[in-house]
Amino acid sequence: GNSVTQMEGPVTLSEEAFLTINCTYTATGYPSLFWYVQYPGEGLQLLLKATKADDKGSNKGFEATYRKETTSFHLEKGSVQVSDSAVYFCALTPTGGGNKLTFGTGTQLKVEL
Amino acid sequence: DGGITQSPKYLFRKEGQNVTLSCEQNLNHDAMYWYRQDPGQGLRLIYYSQIVNDFQKGDIAEGYSVSREKKESFPLTVTSAQKNPTAFYLCASSMTRQVGNQPQHFGDGTRLSIL
């Protein structure tokens, strides 16, 4: 079956540090890949997505590139802010359409001054 | 504004009671979903519905029931058969007829606690 593996948190960084949150997946074919963000006490918000190999999704300074050869979709940001503190979820939907999401367990990010 | 509304935000249940969580969307989405989130875990799919009057079990459907009588609404009932109902429940919706995969849009969740 499909699965998503994320690095465990919490990840604690100082403001303006570089962020990487690793995400790898197991799925047949070419799934679509997503990063969602969850702020405390809230639901999930779509951060970015990529639907085919070598696509780069980007939003609010965050980026992730769909790497088919390494089955990865790592999230990066060049300079984090305190307001980026949240839980980040990597997720996929299967090849050929359909909208059932498979989520990773989430990575908590804490950004300190 | 278009979006997904979950109510109530906090819900308390006594042992042996059924409770119903509301989810309404005005995005004109065909598909709706219910997830359960436990501390330190990812989201697990309870039920989903691709179209009105039809729904399917997800990965952890035991102890839950749903209905989809209207496109806009997908209420979730947590029954007394669910032995560990304390969790954060998230409702989501998405288009189904599309080229390529469309993302799911989430509500702000309902936190259910047992008294």
Short mmCIF file of C-alpha atoms in Angstrom, two decimals:
data_model
loop_
_atom_site.label_atom_id
_atom_site.label_comp_id
_atom_site.label_asym_id
_atom_site.label_seq_id
_atom_site.Cartn_x
_atom_site.Cartn_y
_atom_site.Cartn_z
CA GLY A 1 0.00 0.00 0.00
CA ASN A 2 0.91 3.67 -0.10
CA SER A 3 2.85 5.24 2.74
CA VAL A 4 4.60 8.49 3.67
CA THR A 5 7.54 8.78 6.06
CA GLN A 6 8.55 12.08 7.62
CA MET A 7 11.41 13.00 9.88
CA GLU A 8 10.44 13.02 13.51
CA GLY A 9 10.17 16.25 15.42
CA PRO A 10 10.16 18.52 17.10
CA VAL A 11 12.54 20.53 14.99
CA THR A 12 13.74 23.63 16.83
CA LEU A 13 15.40 26.45 14.90
CA SER A 14 16.40 30.01 15.47
CA GLU A 15 14.72 32.71 13.43
CA GLU A 16 16.29 33.15 9.98
CA ALA A 17 17.75 29.63 9.99
CA PHE A 18 17.43 27.29 7.01
CA LEU A 19 14.73 24.64 7.23
CA THR A 20 14.60 21.16 5.76
CA ILE A 21 11.91 18.64 6.65
CA ASN A 22 12.48 15.30 4.97
CA CYS A 23 9.66 13.34 3.37
CA THR A 24 9.87 10.09 1.45
CA TYR A 25 7.04 8.04 0.05
CA THR A 26 6.14 4.56 -1.13
CA ALA A 27 3.62 4.34 -3.94
CA THR A 28 3.28 2.87 -7.41
CA GLY A 29 3.51 5.05 -10.47
CA TYR A 30 3.33 8.82 -10.11
CA PRO A 31 1.34 9.96 -7.09
CA SER A 32 0.59 13.62 -6.44
CA LEU A 33 2.45 15.04 -3.45
CA PHE A 34 1.39 17.68 -0.95
CA TRP A 35 2.60 19.58 2.06
CA TYR A 36 -0.01 20.73 4.56
CA VAL A 37 0.54 22.98 7.59
CA GLN A 38 -1.41 22.94 10.86
CA TYR A 39 -1.25 25.86 13.26
CA PRO A 40 -2.19 25.21 16.91
CA GLY A 41 -5.86 24.44 17.40
CA GLU A 42 -6.68 24.70 13.71
CA GLY A 43 -7.31 22.47 10.73
CA LEU A 44 -4.85 21.78 7.95
CA GLN A 45 -4.02 24.27 5.22
CA LEU A 46 -2.52 23.33 1.89
CA LEU A 47 1.00 24.76 1.70
CA LEU A 48 2.14 23.49 -1.69
CA LYS A 49 1.78 20.60 -4.10
CA ALA A 50 3.45 18.87 -7.05
CA THR A 51 1.71 16.52 -9.44
CA LYS A 52 4.53 15.13 -11.58
CA ALA A 53 8.20 14.27 -11.38
CA ASP A 54 10.62 17.22 -11.19
CA ASP A 55 7.81 19.67 -10.43
CA LYS A 56 8.63 22.22 -7.77
CA GLY A 57 5.85 23.44 -5.54
CA SER A 58 6.33 26.76 -3.78
CA ASN A 59 4.38 29.08 -1.50
CA LYS A 60 5.20 31.67 1.19
CA GLY A 61 8.94 31.03 0.80
CA PHE A 62 8.57 27.26 1.17
CA GLU A 63 9.63 24.93 -1.64
CA ALA A 64 9.60 21.21 -2.34
CA THR A 65 10.70 19.30 -5.43
CA TYR A 66 9.13 16.02 -6.54
CA ARG A 67 12.07 13.61 -6.91
CA LYS A 68 10.96 10.37 -8.49
CA GLU A 69 14.42 8.80 -8.41
CA THR A 70 14.66 9.14 -4.63
CA THR A 71 10.87 9.03 -3.96
CA SER A 72 11.23 12.21 -1.95
CA PHE A 73 9.47 15.55 -1.49
CA HIS A 74 11.55 17.43 1.08
CA LEU A 75 10.25 20.77 2.36
CA GLU A 76 12.71 23.69 2.50
CA LYS A 77 12.69 27.34 3.47
CA GLY A 78 15.67 29.62 3.36
CA SER A 79 14.86 31.77 6.39
CA VAL A 80 12.22 30.73 8.92
CA GLN A 81 10.20 33.07 11.10
CA VAL A 82 8.58 32.59 14.48
CA SER A 83 5.22 32.62 12.68
CA ASP A 84 6.24 29.45 10.80
CA SER A 85 5.96 27.45 14.03
CA ALA A 86 3.41 24.74 13.27
CA VAL A 87 3.08 21.06 12.41
CA TYR A 88 3.88 20.14 8.82
CA PHE A 89 2.36 17.09 7.10
CA CYS A 90 3.56 15.45 3.93
CA ALA A 91 0.87 13.58 2.01
CA LEU A 92 0.13 11.84 -1.28
CA THR A 93 -2.79 10.87 -3.47
CA PRO A 94 -2.45 7.84 -5.72
CA THR A 95 -1.60 7.62 -9.39
CA GLY A 96 -4.49 8.02 -11.76
CA GLY A 97 -6.61 10.38 -9.79
CA GLY A 98 -8.73 9.84 -6.76
CA ASN A 99 -8.49 12.05 -3.72
CA LYS A 100 -7.79 9.73 -0.81
CA LEU A 101 -4.86 11.27 0.99
CA THR A 102 -2.20 9.22 2.76
CA PHE A 103 -0.49 11.34 5.42
CA GLY A 104 2.83 11.20 7.17
CA THR A 105 2.81 11.51 10.96
CA GLY A 106 3.68 15.21 10.87
CA THR A 107 6.75 17.17 11.95
CA GLN A 108 6.46 19.89 14.57
CA LEU A 109 8.56 22.98 13.88
CA LYS A 110 9.40 25.45 16.64
CA VAL A 111 11.11 28.69 15.66
CA GLU A 112 12.67 30.76 18.44
CA LEU A 113 13.94 34.35 18.51
CA ASP B 1 -16.32 33.43 1.90
CA GLY B 2 -16.27 29.83 0.76
CA GLY B 3 -15.08 27.26 3.18
CA ILE B 4 -15.76 24.38 5.52
CA THR B 5 -17.48 24.90 8.86
CA GLN B 6 -17.21 22.39 11.66
CA SER B 7 -19.22 22.68 14.81
CA PRO B 8 -18.94 22.66 17.71
CA LYS B 9 -15.28 23.48 18.26
CA TYR B 10 -15.27 21.60 21.57
CA LEU B 11 -17.57 18.73 22.48
CA PHE B 12 -17.90 16.67 25.62
CA ARG B 13 -19.51 13.27 25.79
CA LYS B 14 -20.54 11.07 28.65
CA GLU B 15 -19.79 7.38 28.54
CA GLY B 16 -22.40 5.48 26.53
CA GLN B 17 -23.69 8.48 24.60
CA ASN B 18 -23.73 9.02 20.88
CA VAL B 19 -22.65 12.44 19.63
CA THR B 20 -22.85 14.02 16.19
CA LEU B 21 -20.24 16.34 14.74
CA SER B 22 -21.36 18.78 12.07
CA CYS B 23 -19.53 19.55 8.83
CA GLU B 24 -20.88 21.97 6.22
CA GLN B 25 -19.16 23.22 3.06
CA ASN B 26 -20.11 25.89 0.55
CA LEU B 27 -17.33 25.15 -1.92
CA ASN B 28 -19.59 23.09 -4.19
CA HIS B 29 -17.25 20.13 -3.68
CA ASP B 30 -18.43 16.64 -4.53
CA ALA B 31 -16.28 14.70 -2.08
CA MET B 32 -16.14 14.98 1.70
CA TYR B 33 -14.00 13.24 4.29
CA TRP B 34 -13.69 12.69 8.02
CA TYR B 35 -10.33 12.22 9.72
CA ARG B 36 -9.28 11.53 13.25
CA GLN B 37 -6.07 13.04 14.65
CA ASP B 38 -4.41 11.78 17.82
CA PRO B 39 -1.44 13.47 19.51
CA GLY B 40 1.82 12.78 17.72
CA GLN B 41 0.09 10.90 14.92
CA GLY B 42 -0.92 11.67 11.41
CA LEU B 43 -4.48 11.83 10.22
CA ARG B 44 -6.45 8.62 9.83
CA LEU B 45 -9.42 8.39 7.49
CA ILE B 46 -12.72 7.42 9.10
CA TYR B 47 -15.25 7.74 6.26
CA TYR B 48 -15.46 9.47 2.92
CA SER B 49 -18.15 10.28 0.40
CA GLN B 50 -17.62 10.95 -3.29
CA ILE B 51 -21.22 11.84 -4.06
CA VAL B 52 -24.55 12.46 -2.36
CA ASN B 53 -26.21 9.38 -0.85
CA ASP B 54 -23.02 7.34 -1.10
CA PHE B 55 -20.12 6.87 1.32
CA GLN B 56 -17.34 4.38 2.04
CA LYS B 57 -15.47 3.24 5.09
CA GLY B 58 -11.97 4.50 5.60
CA ASP B 59 -9.23 2.89 7.65
CA ILE B 60 -10.84 3.24 11.10
CA ALA B 61 -14.63 3.25 10.56
CA GLU B 62 -15.58 1.02 13.52
CA GLY B 63 -17.66 2.89 16.08
CA TYR B 64 -18.55 5.71 13.67
CA SER B 65 -21.40 6.39 11.26
CA VAL B 66 -22.06 9.05 8.62
CA SER B 67 -24.75 10.25 6.24
CA ARG B 68 -24.64 12.28 3.04
CA GLU B 69 -28.15 13.47 2.30
CA LYS B 70 -27.05 16.82 0.93
CA LYS B 71 -24.00 17.83 -1.06
CA GLU B 72 -23.11 20.49 1.49
CA SER B 73 -23.32 18.38 4.63
CA PHE B 74 -21.50 15.30 5.95
CA PRO B 75 -22.24 14.77 9.66
CA LEU B 76 -20.25 12.23 11.68
CA THR B 77 -21.78 10.30 14.59
CA VAL B 78 -19.45 8.92 17.21
CA THR B 79 -21.32 6.01 18.72
CA SER B 80 -20.98 4.37 22.12
CA ALA B 81 -19.26 1.49 20.32
CA GLN B 82 -16.20 3.69 19.79
CA LYS B 83 -14.15 2.80 22.85
CA ASN B 84 -11.57 5.55 22.59
CA PRO B 85 -13.32 8.56 21.07
CA THR B 86 -11.22 11.33 22.60
CA ALA B 87 -9.48 12.97 19.65
CA PHE B 88 -9.42 15.91 17.28
CA TYR B 89 -11.77 15.36 14.34
CA LEU B 90 -11.20 17.04 11.00
CA CYS B 91 -13.59 17.31 8.07
CA ALA B 92 -12.36 17.97 4.54
CA SER B 93 -13.76 18.33 1.03
CA SER B 94 -12.46 18.26 -2.54
CA MET B 95 -13.52 18.21 -6.14
CA THR B 96 -13.58 14.77 -7.74
CA ARG B 97 -14.05 15.54 -11.39
CA GLN B 98 -10.77 17.07 -12.39
CA VAL B 99 -7.66 16.74 -14.51
CA GLY B 100 -4.92 15.91 -12.07
CA ASN B 101 -5.39 15.70 -8.35
CA GLN B 102 -7.02 18.51 -6.47
CA PRO B 103 -6.16 19.18 -2.84
CA GLN B 104 -8.48 18.66 0.06
CA HIS B 105 -9.70 21.70 2.00
CA PHE B 106 -10.04 21.31 5.75
CA GLY B 107 -12.26 22.72 8.45
CA ASP B 108 -10.90 23.93 11.80
CA GLY B 109 -11.79 20.72 13.59
CA THR B 110 -13.81 19.56 16.58
CA ARG B 111 -12.11 18.41 19.76
CA LEU B 112 -14.09 15.63 21.43
CA SER B 113 -13.48 14.71 25.05
CA ILE B 114 -15.04 12.08 27.30
CA LEU B 115 -16.34 13.16 30.70
#
